[in-house]
mmCIF file of C-alpha atoms in Angstrom:
data_model
loop_
_atom_site.group_PDB
_atom_site.id
_atom_site.type_symbol
_atom_site.label_atom_id
_atom_site.label_comp_id
_atom_site.label_asym_id
_atom_site.label_seq_id
_atom_site.Cartn_x
_atom_site.Cartn_y
_atom_site.Cartn_z
ATOM 1 C CA MET A 185 -0.351 0.132 0.031
ATOM 2 C CA LYS A 186 1.547 3.305 -1.195
ATOM 3 C CA ARG A 187 2.496 5.921 1.765
ATOM 4 C CA GLU A 188 0.605 9.259 1.485
ATOM 5 C CA PRO A 189 3.307 11.958 1.651
ATOM 6 C CA ILE A 190 3.081 13.796 5.046
ATOM 7 C CA LEU A 191 3.021 17.693 5.390
ATOM 8 C CA SER A 192 5.857 18.174 8.331
ATOM 9 C CA ARG A 193 7.939 15.637 6.365
ATOM 10 C CA GLN A 194 7.618 17.471 2.980
ATOM 11 C CA VAL A 195 7.881 21.407 4.314
ATOM 12 C CA LEU A 196 11.569 19.058 6.334
ATOM 13 C CA THR A 197 12.881 17.298 3.473
ATOM 14 C CA TYR A 198 12.123 20.951 0.893
ATOM 15 C CA MET A 199 13.564 23.073 3.685
ATOM 16 C CA LEU A 200 16.794 20.427 4.342
ATOM 17 C CA SER A 201 16.726 19.901 0.240
ATOM 18 C CA LEU A 202 17.506 23.734 0.501
ATOM 19 C CA THR A 203 19.901 23.845 2.659
ATOM 20 C CA PHE A 204 22.175 21.449 1.241
ATOM 21 C CA THR A 205 21.449 23.104 -1.905
ATOM 22 C CA ILE A 206 23.261 25.786 -0.650
ATOM 23 C CA VAL A 207 25.681 24.875 0.948
ATOM 24 C CA ALA A 208 27.128 23.125 -2.634
ATOM 25 C CA VAL A 209 27.088 25.832 -3.721
ATOM 26 C CA SER A 210 29.150 27.757 -1.993
ATOM 27 C CA VAL A 211 32.099 25.131 -1.297
ATOM 28 C CA LEU A 212 31.893 23.689 -4.758
ATOM 29 C CA GLY A 213 30.887 26.721 -6.058
ATOM 30 C CA SER A 214 33.895 28.064 -4.291
ATOM 31 C CA PHE A 215 36.199 25.797 -5.804
ATOM 32 C CA LEU A 216 35.485 25.449 -9.136
ATOM 33 C CA PHE A 217 35.327 29.387 -9.348
ATOM 34 C CA TYR A 218 39.015 29.529 -8.116
ATOM 35 C CA THR A 219 40.165 26.748 -9.505
ATOM 36 C CA VAL A 220 39.057 28.471 -13.003
ATOM 37 C CA ILE A 221 40.539 32.118 -11.582
ATOM 38 C CA ILE A 222 44.272 30.246 -10.738
ATOM 39 C CA ASN A 223 44.383 27.967 -14.083
ATOM 40 C CA TYR A 224 42.781 29.474 -16.707
ATOM 41 C CA ILE A 225 42.834 33.601 -16.027
ATOM 42 C CA PRO A 226 46.288 35.371 -16.599
ATOM 43 C CA GLY A 227 47.565 36.852 -13.491
ATOM 44 C CA GLY A 228 45.232 34.745 -11.320
ATOM 45 C CA ALA A 229 47.551 33.057 -8.953
ATOM 46 C CA GLU A 230 48.628 36.177 -7.926
ATOM 47 C CA ALA A 231 45.743 37.732 -7.471
ATOM 48 C CA SER A 232 44.583 34.466 -5.755
ATOM 49 C CA THR A 233 47.119 35.163 -2.589
ATOM 50 C CA GLU A 234 46.011 38.553 -2.077
ATOM 51 C CA ASP A 235 44.493 38.987 1.682
ATOM 52 C CA GLN A 236 42.312 42.082 0.207
ATOM 53 C CA MET A 237 38.767 41.419 -2.012
ATOM 54 C CA THR A 238 39.916 41.555 -5.960
ATOM 55 C CA PHE A 239 36.985 42.546 -8.468
ATOM 56 C CA LEU A 240 36.777 39.030 -9.517
ATOM 57 C CA ASP A 241 35.882 38.088 -4.851
ATOM 58 C CA TRP A 242 33.368 40.421 -5.634
ATOM 59 C CA VAL A 243 32.316 38.775 -9.217
ATOM 60 C CA TRP A 244 31.848 35.709 -7.474
ATOM 61 C CA VAL A 245 29.821 36.634 -4.123
ATOM 62 C CA LEU A 246 27.354 38.159 -6.716
ATOM 63 C CA ILE A 247 27.095 35.196 -8.780
ATOM 64 C CA SER A 248 26.776 32.995 -5.741
ATOM 65 C CA THR A 249 25.049 35.214 -4.148
ATOM 66 C CA THR A 250 22.192 35.204 -7.244
ATOM 67 C CA ILE A 251 22.025 31.111 -7.687
ATOM 68 C CA SER A 252 21.244 31.092 -3.879
ATOM 69 C CA VAL A 253 18.531 33.196 -3.728
ATOM 70 C CA ALA A 254 16.955 32.429 -6.933
ATOM 71 C CA ILE A 255 17.117 28.472 -5.729
ATOM 72 C CA SER A 256 15.424 29.572 -2.005
ATOM 73 C CA LEU A 257 12.520 31.357 -4.380
ATOM 74 C CA PHE A 258 12.055 28.266 -6.625
ATOM 75 C CA PHE A 259 11.472 25.595 -3.310
ATOM 76 C CA THR A 260 9.438 28.313 -1.570
ATOM 77 C CA VAL A 261 7.364 28.885 -4.453
ATOM 78 C CA LYS A 262 7.051 25.422 -4.849
ATOM 79 C CA LEU A 263 6.118 24.384 -1.236
ATOM 80 C CA SER A 264 4.474 27.293 -0.854
ATOM 81 C CA GLY A 265 2.126 26.482 -3.871
ATOM 82 C CA ARG A 266 1.191 23.344 -2.746
ATOM 83 C CA ILE A 267 0.549 24.707 0.235
ATOM 84 C CA LEU A 268 -1.246 27.402 0.175
ATOM 85 C CA THR A 269 -3.420 26.622 -3.167
ATOM 86 C CA PRO A 270 -5.850 24.162 -1.440
ATOM 87 C CA LEU A 271 -5.584 25.935 2.091
ATOM 88 C CA ASN A 272 -6.833 29.218 -0.357
ATOM 89 C CA SER A 273 -8.840 27.005 -2.725
ATOM 90 C CA LEU A 274 -10.349 25.744 1.219
ATOM 91 C CA ALA A 275 -10.893 29.030 2.685
ATOM 92 C CA ALA A 276 -12.741 30.535 -0.114
ATOM 93 C CA SER A 277 -15.064 26.975 -0.577
ATOM 94 C CA LEU A 278 -16.113 27.857 3.447
ATOM 95 C CA LYS A 279 -17.126 31.626 2.613
ATOM 96 C CA LYS A 280 -18.905 30.365 0.054
ATOM 97 C CA ILE A 281 -20.647 27.706 2.753
ATOM 98 C CA SER A 282 -21.620 30.609 4.794
ATOM 99 C CA GLN A 283 -23.340 32.600 2.444
ATOM 100 C CA GLY A 284 -25.731 29.847 1.721
ATOM 101 C CA ASP A 285 -23.998 27.980 -1.590
ATOM 102 C CA LEU A 286 -23.652 24.429 -0.234
ATOM 103 C CA ALA A 287 -22.888 23.585 -3.660
ATOM 104 C CA ALA A 288 -19.455 25.184 -3.309
ATOM 105 C CA ARG A 289 -16.245 22.651 -2.834
ATOM 106 C CA ALA A 290 -12.455 22.642 -2.072
ATOM 107 C CA HIS A 291 -9.520 21.728 -4.856
ATOM 108 C CA TYR A 292 -6.350 20.767 -3.891
ATOM 109 C CA GLY A 293 -4.833 21.340 -7.229
ATOM 110 C CA GLN A 294 -1.173 19.815 -7.731
ATOM 111 C CA SER A 295 -0.950 19.279 -4.262
ATOM 112 C CA HIS A 296 -0.120 15.469 -3.197
ATOM 113 C CA LEU A 297 0.941 16.227 0.191
ATOM 114 C CA GLY A 298 -1.082 13.851 2.600
ATOM 115 C CA GLU A 299 -2.989 15.559 5.156
ATOM 116 C CA LEU A 300 -3.911 18.429 2.604
ATOM 117 C CA LYS A 301 -5.409 15.582 0.551
ATOM 118 C CA LYS A 302 -7.774 14.566 3.338
ATOM 119 C CA LEU A 303 -8.176 17.766 4.520
ATOM 120 C CA VAL A 304 -9.788 18.489 1.505
ATOM 121 C CA ASP A 305 -12.001 15.247 0.511
ATOM 122 C CA ASP A 306 -12.929 15.469 4.215
ATOM 123 C CA PHE A 307 -14.532 19.198 3.695
ATOM 124 C CA ASN A 308 -16.456 17.826 0.118
ATOM 125 C CA ALA A 309 -17.878 15.061 2.395
ATOM 126 C CA MET A 310 -19.056 16.926 5.126
ATOM 127 C CA ALA A 311 -20.107 19.694 2.018
ATOM 128 C CA GLU A 312 -21.895 17.511 0.527
ATOM 129 C CA ARG A 313 -23.221 15.903 3.214
ATOM 130 C CA LEU A 314 -24.357 19.868 4.435
ATOM 131 C CA GLN A 315 -26.248 19.828 0.906
ATOM 132 C CA THR A 316 -27.811 16.512 1.598
ATOM 133 C CA LEU A 317 -29.313 17.403 4.972
ATOM 134 C CA ASP A 318 -30.713 20.443 3.394
ATOM 135 C CA ALA A 319 -32.876 18.820 -0.070
ATOM 136 C CA GLN A 320 -34.240 16.375 2.338
ATOM 137 C CA ARG A 321 -34.822 18.758 5.001
ATOM 138 C CA ASN A 322 -37.114 20.916 1.817
ATOM 139 C CA ALA A 323 -38.131 17.653 0.754
ATOM 140 C CA TRP A 324 -39.295 16.932 4.391
ATOM 141 C CA ASN A 325 -41.132 20.662 4.861
ATOM 142 C CA ALA A 326 -42.720 20.584 1.207
ATOM 143 C CA ALA A 327 -43.864 16.842 2.036
ATOM 144 C CA ILE A 328 -45.512 17.853 5.790
ATOM 145 C CA ALA A 329 -47.319 20.528 4.398
ATOM 146 C CA HIS A 330 -49.253 19.245 1.684
ATOM 147 C CA GLU A 331 -50.042 16.442 3.782
ATOM 148 C CA LEU A 332 -51.666 18.896 6.182
ATOM 149 C CA ARG A 333 -52.838 20.549 3.817
ATOM 150 C CA THR A 334 -55.447 18.576 2.902
ATOM 151 C CA PRO A 335 -57.693 17.988 6.242
ATOM 152 C CA VAL A 336 -56.886 21.306 7.971
ATOM 153 C CA THR A 337 -58.790 22.550 4.704
ATOM 154 C CA ILE A 338 -61.545 20.367 5.687
ATOM 155 C CA LEU A 339 -61.809 21.032 9.345
ATOM 156 C CA ARG A 340 -61.605 24.880 8.112
ATOM 157 C CA GLY A 341 -64.546 24.486 5.849
ATOM 158 C CA ARG A 342 -66.804 23.128 7.745
ATOM 159 C CA LEU A 343 -65.935 25.305 11.324
ATOM 160 C CA GLN A 344 -66.549 27.660 8.827
ATOM 161 C CA GLY A 345 -69.771 26.690 7.531
ATOM 162 C CA LEU A 346 -70.844 26.326 10.934
ATOM 163 C CA VAL A 347 -69.952 29.644 11.620
ATOM 164 C CA ASP A 348 -72.101 31.109 8.756
ATOM 165 C CA GLY A 349 -75.051 28.824 9.475
ATOM 166 C CA VAL A 350 -74.406 26.618 6.435
ATOM 167 C CA PHE A 351 -73.880 23.602 7.539
ATOM 168 C CA THR A 352 -76.446 21.818 10.377
ATOM 169 C CA PRO A 353 -74.699 21.058 13.821
ATOM 170 C CA GLU A 354 -75.224 17.097 13.863
ATOM 171 C CA PRO A 355 -73.445 13.788 15.348
ATOM 172 C CA MET A 356 -72.968 12.905 11.073
ATOM 173 C CA LEU A 357 -70.760 16.204 10.603
ATOM 174 C CA PHE A 358 -68.864 16.223 14.064
ATOM 175 C CA GLY A 359 -68.503 12.663 13.251
ATOM 176 C CA THR A 360 -66.070 13.739 10.054
ATOM 177 C CA LEU A 361 -64.486 16.510 11.848
ATOM 178 C CA LEU A 362 -63.682 14.497 14.928
ATOM 179 C CA LYS A 363 -61.843 11.961 11.909
ATOM 180 C CA GLN A 364 -60.195 13.920 10.339
ATOM 181 C CA THR A 365 -58.834 15.206 13.509
ATOM 182 C CA GLU A 366 -57.677 11.696 14.759
ATOM 183 C CA GLY A 367 -56.358 11.453 11.567
ATOM 184 C CA LEU A 368 -54.113 14.276 12.189
ATOM 185 C CA THR A 369 -52.880 13.390 14.944
ATOM 186 C CA ASN A 370 -51.643 9.951 13.605
ATOM 187 C CA LEU A 371 -49.765 11.954 11.628
ATOM 188 C CA ILE A 372 -48.362 13.999 14.314
ATOM 189 C CA ASP A 373 -47.781 10.983 15.871
ATOM 190 C CA ASP A 374 -45.588 9.014 12.412
ATOM 191 C CA LEU A 375 -44.296 11.988 11.897
ATOM 192 C CA ARG A 376 -42.639 11.977 15.596
ATOM 193 C CA VAL A 377 -41.705 8.777 15.464
ATOM 194 C CA VAL A 378 -40.249 8.401 12.184
ATOM 195 C CA SER A 379 -38.227 11.992 12.820
ATOM 196 C CA ALA A 380 -36.550 9.896 16.628
ATOM 197 C CA SER A 381 -36.226 7.293 14.573
ATOM 198 C CA SER A 382 -32.060 7.740 15.566
ATOM 199 C CA ARG A 383 -33.871 6.830 19.383
ATOM 200 C CA VAL A 384 -33.069 10.624 20.457
ATOM 201 C CA GLY A 385 -35.936 11.615 22.426
ATOM 202 C CA PHE A 386 -37.549 8.166 21.579
ATOM 203 C CA SER A 387 -38.034 5.030 24.005
ATOM 204 C CA LEU A 388 -39.194 1.955 23.882
ATOM 205 C CA SER A 389 -40.903 -0.492 26.955
ATOM 206 C CA ARG A 390 -40.397 -3.442 26.613
ATOM 207 C CA SER A 391 -41.555 -6.014 27.902
ATOM 208 C CA GLU A 392 -41.375 -10.071 28.248
ATOM 209 C CA VAL A 393 -44.039 -11.210 26.354
ATOM 210 C CA ASN A 394 -45.452 -13.731 23.781
ATOM 211 C CA LEU A 395 -45.145 -12.539 20.201
ATOM 212 C CA LYS A 396 -48.171 -15.159 19.372
ATOM 213 C CA GLU A 397 -50.953 -13.657 21.508
ATOM 214 C CA ILE A 398 -50.066 -10.428 20.162
ATOM 215 C CA LEU A 399 -50.599 -11.652 16.447
ATOM 216 C CA GLU A 400 -53.454 -13.550 17.279
ATOM 217 C CA SER A 401 -55.412 -9.679 18.776
ATOM 218 C CA THR A 402 -54.824 -8.300 15.664
ATOM 219 C CA LEU A 403 -55.855 -10.444 13.437
ATOM 220 C CA SER A 404 -58.522 -10.607 15.565
ATOM 221 C CA ALA A 405 -58.909 -6.797 15.386
ATOM 222 C CA PHE A 406 -58.301 -7.424 11.321
ATOM 223 C CA SER A 407 -61.521 -10.563 11.317
ATOM 224 C CA PRO A 408 -64.102 -7.554 9.969
ATOM 225 C CA GLU A 409 -62.056 -5.794 7.642
ATOM 226 C CA PHE A 410 -60.781 -9.420 6.288
ATOM 227 C CA THR A 411 -64.042 -11.002 5.965
ATOM 228 C CA ARG A 412 -65.868 -7.704 4.024
ATOM 229 C CA HIS A 413 -62.149 -8.159 1.604
ATOM 230 C CA ALA A 414 -62.770 -12.281 1.007
ATOM 231 C CA PHE A 415 -59.563 -12.712 2.679
ATOM 232 C CA SER A 416 -57.703 -15.563 2.459
ATOM 233 C CA LEU A 417 -55.747 -16.199 5.854
ATOM 234 C CA THR A 418 -52.870 -18.082 6.576
ATOM 235 C CA ILE A 419 -51.812 -18.616 9.885
ATOM 236 C CA THR A 420 -48.528 -20.761 11.117
ATOM 237 C CA LEU A 421 -48.497 -19.212 14.905
ATOM 238 C CA GLN A 422 -46.565 -20.318 17.319
ATOM 239 C CA ASP A 423 -46.075 -19.755 20.748
ATOM 240 C CA GLN A 424 -42.694 -17.390 21.331
ATOM 241 C CA VAL A 425 -41.697 -15.468 25.040
ATOM 242 C CA CYS A 426 -39.491 -12.406 23.164
ATOM 243 C CA GLN A 427 -38.605 -8.852 24.921
ATOM 244 C CA CYS A 428 -40.406 -6.057 22.202
ATOM 245 C CA ASP A 429 -42.307 -3.280 23.248
ATOM 246 C CA PRO A 430 -45.391 -5.025 22.338
ATOM 247 C CA LEU A 431 -47.777 -1.741 21.740
ATOM 248 C CA ARG A 432 -45.081 -0.486 18.727
ATOM 249 C CA ILE A 433 -44.869 -4.258 18.003
ATOM 250 C CA LEU A 434 -48.762 -3.858 17.598
ATOM 251 C CA GLN A 435 -48.239 -1.185 15.662
ATOM 252 C CA CYS A 436 -45.745 -1.861 13.079
ATOM 253 C CA LEU A 437 -48.365 -5.067 12.510
ATOM 254 C CA ASN A 438 -51.609 -2.643 11.917
ATOM 255 C CA VAL A 439 -49.881 -1.397 9.509
ATOM 256 C CA LEU A 440 -48.914 -3.772 7.376
ATOM 257 C CA PHE A 441 -52.030 -5.811 8.318
ATOM 258 C CA ASP A 442 -54.092 -2.316 6.701
ATOM 259 C CA ASN A 443 -51.676 -1.816 3.708
ATOM 260 C CA ALA A 444 -52.487 -5.623 2.684
ATOM 261 C CA VAL A 445 -56.189 -4.520 2.709
ATOM 262 C CA GLN A 446 -55.007 -2.069 0.557
ATOM 263 C CA TYR A 447 -53.000 -3.178 -1.793
ATOM 264 C CA ALA A 448 -52.745 -6.930 -2.001
ATOM 265 C CA THR A 449 -55.344 -7.883 -4.851
ATOM 266 C CA SER A 450 -54.728 -11.695 -4.546
ATOM 267 C CA ARG A 451 -56.824 -11.956 -1.575
ATOM 268 C CA ALA A 452 -54.745 -14.027 0.411
ATOM 269 C CA LEU A 453 -52.316 -13.453 3.064
ATOM 270 C CA HIS A 454 -49.892 -15.783 5.267
ATOM 271 C CA VAL A 455 -48.397 -14.735 8.739
ATOM 272 C CA SER A 456 -46.093 -16.891 10.638
ATOM 273 C CA ASN A 457 -43.555 -16.372 13.062
ATOM 274 C CA GLY A 458 -40.563 -17.866 15.153
ATOM 275 C CA VAL A 459 -37.666 -17.283 15.968
ATOM 276 C CA THR A 460 -34.465 -18.565 14.026
ATOM 277 C CA GLN A 461 -30.224 -17.886 14.337
ATOM 278 C CA GLY A 462 -31.129 -15.946 17.830
ATOM 279 C CA GLN A 463 -33.553 -13.645 15.645
ATOM 280 C CA ASN A 464 -37.560 -13.088 16.450
ATOM 281 C CA TRP A 465 -38.945 -12.560 12.988
ATOM 282 C CA ILE A 466 -42.936 -12.138 12.049
ATOM 283 C CA VAL A 467 -43.340 -13.195 8.154
ATOM 284 C CA ILE A 468 -46.219 -11.428 6.339
ATOM 285 C CA GLU A 469 -46.352 -12.659 3.064
ATOM 286 C CA ASP A 470 -49.395 -11.882 -0.113
ATOM 287 C CA GLU A 471 -49.861 -13.528 -3.334
ATOM 288 C CA GLY A 472 -49.280 -9.796 -5.259
ATOM 289 C CA PRO A 473 -49.150 -8.854 -7.330
ATOM 290 C CA GLY A 474 -46.030 -6.998 -5.864
ATOM 291 C CA VAL A 475 -44.001 -4.099 -5.752
ATOM 292 C CA SER A 476 -41.984 -2.835 -8.528
ATOM 293 C CA ASP A 477 -38.460 -2.725 -8.560
ATOM 294 C CA ALA A 478 -38.899 1.534 -8.873
ATOM 295 C CA GLY A 479 -41.001 0.893 -6.126
ATOM 296 C CA GLN A 480 -38.416 -0.987 -3.971
ATOM 297 C CA LYS A 481 -36.273 1.728 -3.834
ATOM 298 C CA CYS A 482 -38.404 3.706 -1.130
ATOM 299 C CA LEU A 483 -40.814 1.331 0.290
ATOM 300 C CA PHE A 484 -39.605 2.178 3.268
ATOM 301 C CA GLN A 485 -39.029 6.373 2.969
ATOM 302 C CA PRO A 486 -41.294 8.999 4.487
ATOM 303 C CA PHE A 487 -43.890 10.246 1.907
ATOM 304 C CA GLN A 488 -42.463 8.692 -1.208
ATOM 305 C CA ARG A 489 -44.901 6.447 -2.953
ATOM 306 C CA GLY A 490 -44.505 4.158 -6.005
ATOM 307 C CA THR A 491 -47.052 4.778 -8.971
ATOM 308 C CA GLU A 492 -49.135 1.954 -8.119
ATOM 309 C CA ALA A 493 -49.439 3.443 -4.479
ATOM 310 C CA GLN A 494 -50.963 6.808 -5.505
ATOM 311 C CA ILE A 495 -53.396 5.093 -7.862
ATOM 312 C CA VAL A 496 -54.332 2.433 -5.760
ATOM 313 C CA ASN A 497 -54.685 4.679 -2.470
ATOM 314 C CA PRO A 498 -54.486 7.969 -3.580
ATOM 315 C CA GLY A 499 -55.113 9.788 0.077
ATOM 316 C CA GLY A 500 -52.105 7.954 1.623
ATOM 317 C CA TYR A 501 -49.661 9.639 3.340
ATOM 318 C CA GLY A 502 -46.505 7.318 2.602
ATOM 319 C CA LEU A 503 -45.336 7.031 6.246
ATOM 320 C CA GLY A 504 -46.996 3.586 7.503
ATOM 321 C CA LEU A 505 -43.876 1.790 6.453
ATOM 322 C CA SER A 506 -41.746 4.247 7.416
ATOM 323 C CA VAL A 507 -43.065 4.255 11.046
ATOM 324 C CA VAL A 508 -42.620 0.646 11.298
ATOM 325 C CA LYS A 509 -39.038 0.879 9.686
ATOM 326 C CA ALA A 510 -37.818 3.426 11.936
ATOM 327 C CA LEU A 511 -39.521 1.196 15.061
ATOM 328 C CA MET A 512 -37.787 -1.826 14.063
ATOM 329 C CA VAL A 513 -34.161 0.157 14.305
ATOM 330 C CA ALA A 514 -35.487 0.891 17.197
ATOM 331 C CA HIS A 515 -35.617 -2.473 18.145
ATOM 332 C CA GLY A 516 -32.233 -3.229 17.135
ATOM 333 C CA GLY A 517 -33.117 -5.104 14.105
ATOM 334 C CA ASP A 518 -35.126 -4.102 10.847
ATOM 335 C CA ALA A 519 -37.948 -4.283 8.544
ATOM 336 C CA THR A 520 -37.794 -5.894 5.106
ATOM 337 C CA TYR A 521 -39.528 -6.282 1.748
ATOM 338 C CA GLN A 522 -38.692 -9.429 -1.291
ATOM 339 C CA ARG A 523 -40.590 -9.977 -4.025
ATOM 340 C CA THR A 524 -40.846 -13.942 -4.950
ATOM 341 C CA HIS A 525 -40.748 -15.115 -8.415
ATOM 342 C CA HIS A 526 -44.178 -15.582 -8.041
ATOM 343 C CA ASN A 527 -44.853 -11.694 -7.402
ATOM 344 C CA HIS A 528 -45.479 -12.265 -3.484
ATOM 345 C CA SER A 529 -44.706 -9.124 -1.492
ATOM 346 C CA VAL A 530 -43.131 -10.576 2.252
ATOM 347 C CA PHE A 531 -42.478 -8.376 4.808
ATOM 348 C CA THR A 532 -40.520 -9.548 7.747
ATOM 349 C CA LEU A 533 -39.811 -7.895 10.919
ATOM 350 C CA SER A 534 -36.574 -9.298 13.137
ATOM 351 C CA TRP A 535 -35.164 -8.260 16.146
ATOM 352 C CA PRO A 536 -32.717 -9.829 18.291
ATOM 353 C CA VAL A 537 -33.682 -12.684 20.851
#
């Protein structure tokens, strides 16, 4: 593996080279200069024995000084160029970023100094990360505003109608308003879970539970929906005592079962659980039509919905699966999707025993 040049070593090398070069010019140059004078210039031998500085001595002093200054300037310009060029680029880029231009990047030019290259690379990586975070922040703000606009508009319209006497106060109207309010509450809770998925301000209430009982309870709650949509269930459950937050696991199952009701067209659902290689798992599989390759890329991203999902359920927020992902990551596990060769959709929840 090739070692990168170290800045301090490079500076030391240049300074030593400069010193030895000047010494060589002074000693060897003096020797050669006076050798030529003594041996090849008439009267040079007599001039060399004089105690006073002669014209030739002054000529040599001027020549050696000029050569030494030229060498010093050459090394100084070369070294300062290698050091100052990337630093100036770095300073200019920092100024641009402070002014809001997150696309600014530094360049190290012709410098091959290891520390400077690493400094520039780290700065560019930081700038890239800042630009990505800024783009994500803008996308999140736009998405949240878009998702909040519809229920807030409905609430405002209904309440304004009540104030103006357009609508008659009745239980059905209040039920509609309550449903919109509950939708807003769920949206806010989902946003909190997704934004806290790094576990900052997010905690789990773990307890020892039987996973089979949680699954049976959730399936029982969804039984009317499954019956109404003519679902055929294949349930393979086993007693499985594990450590988890039962309410959060229940929340994940609600999202997955609801998605199956909304998007699966096969009307067949397979549910199973177990333990494999130190991992608790729950598998929920439907028989299609499956998620396209393009849709899988953003399947667990908040506010990201594939074209098929938007057609089937235009009113969805695109937060459900991102919440499931965040909750399973908080458990130290993961939520994954796989499409089989029969175009079955297989969602797996897993976390360590």
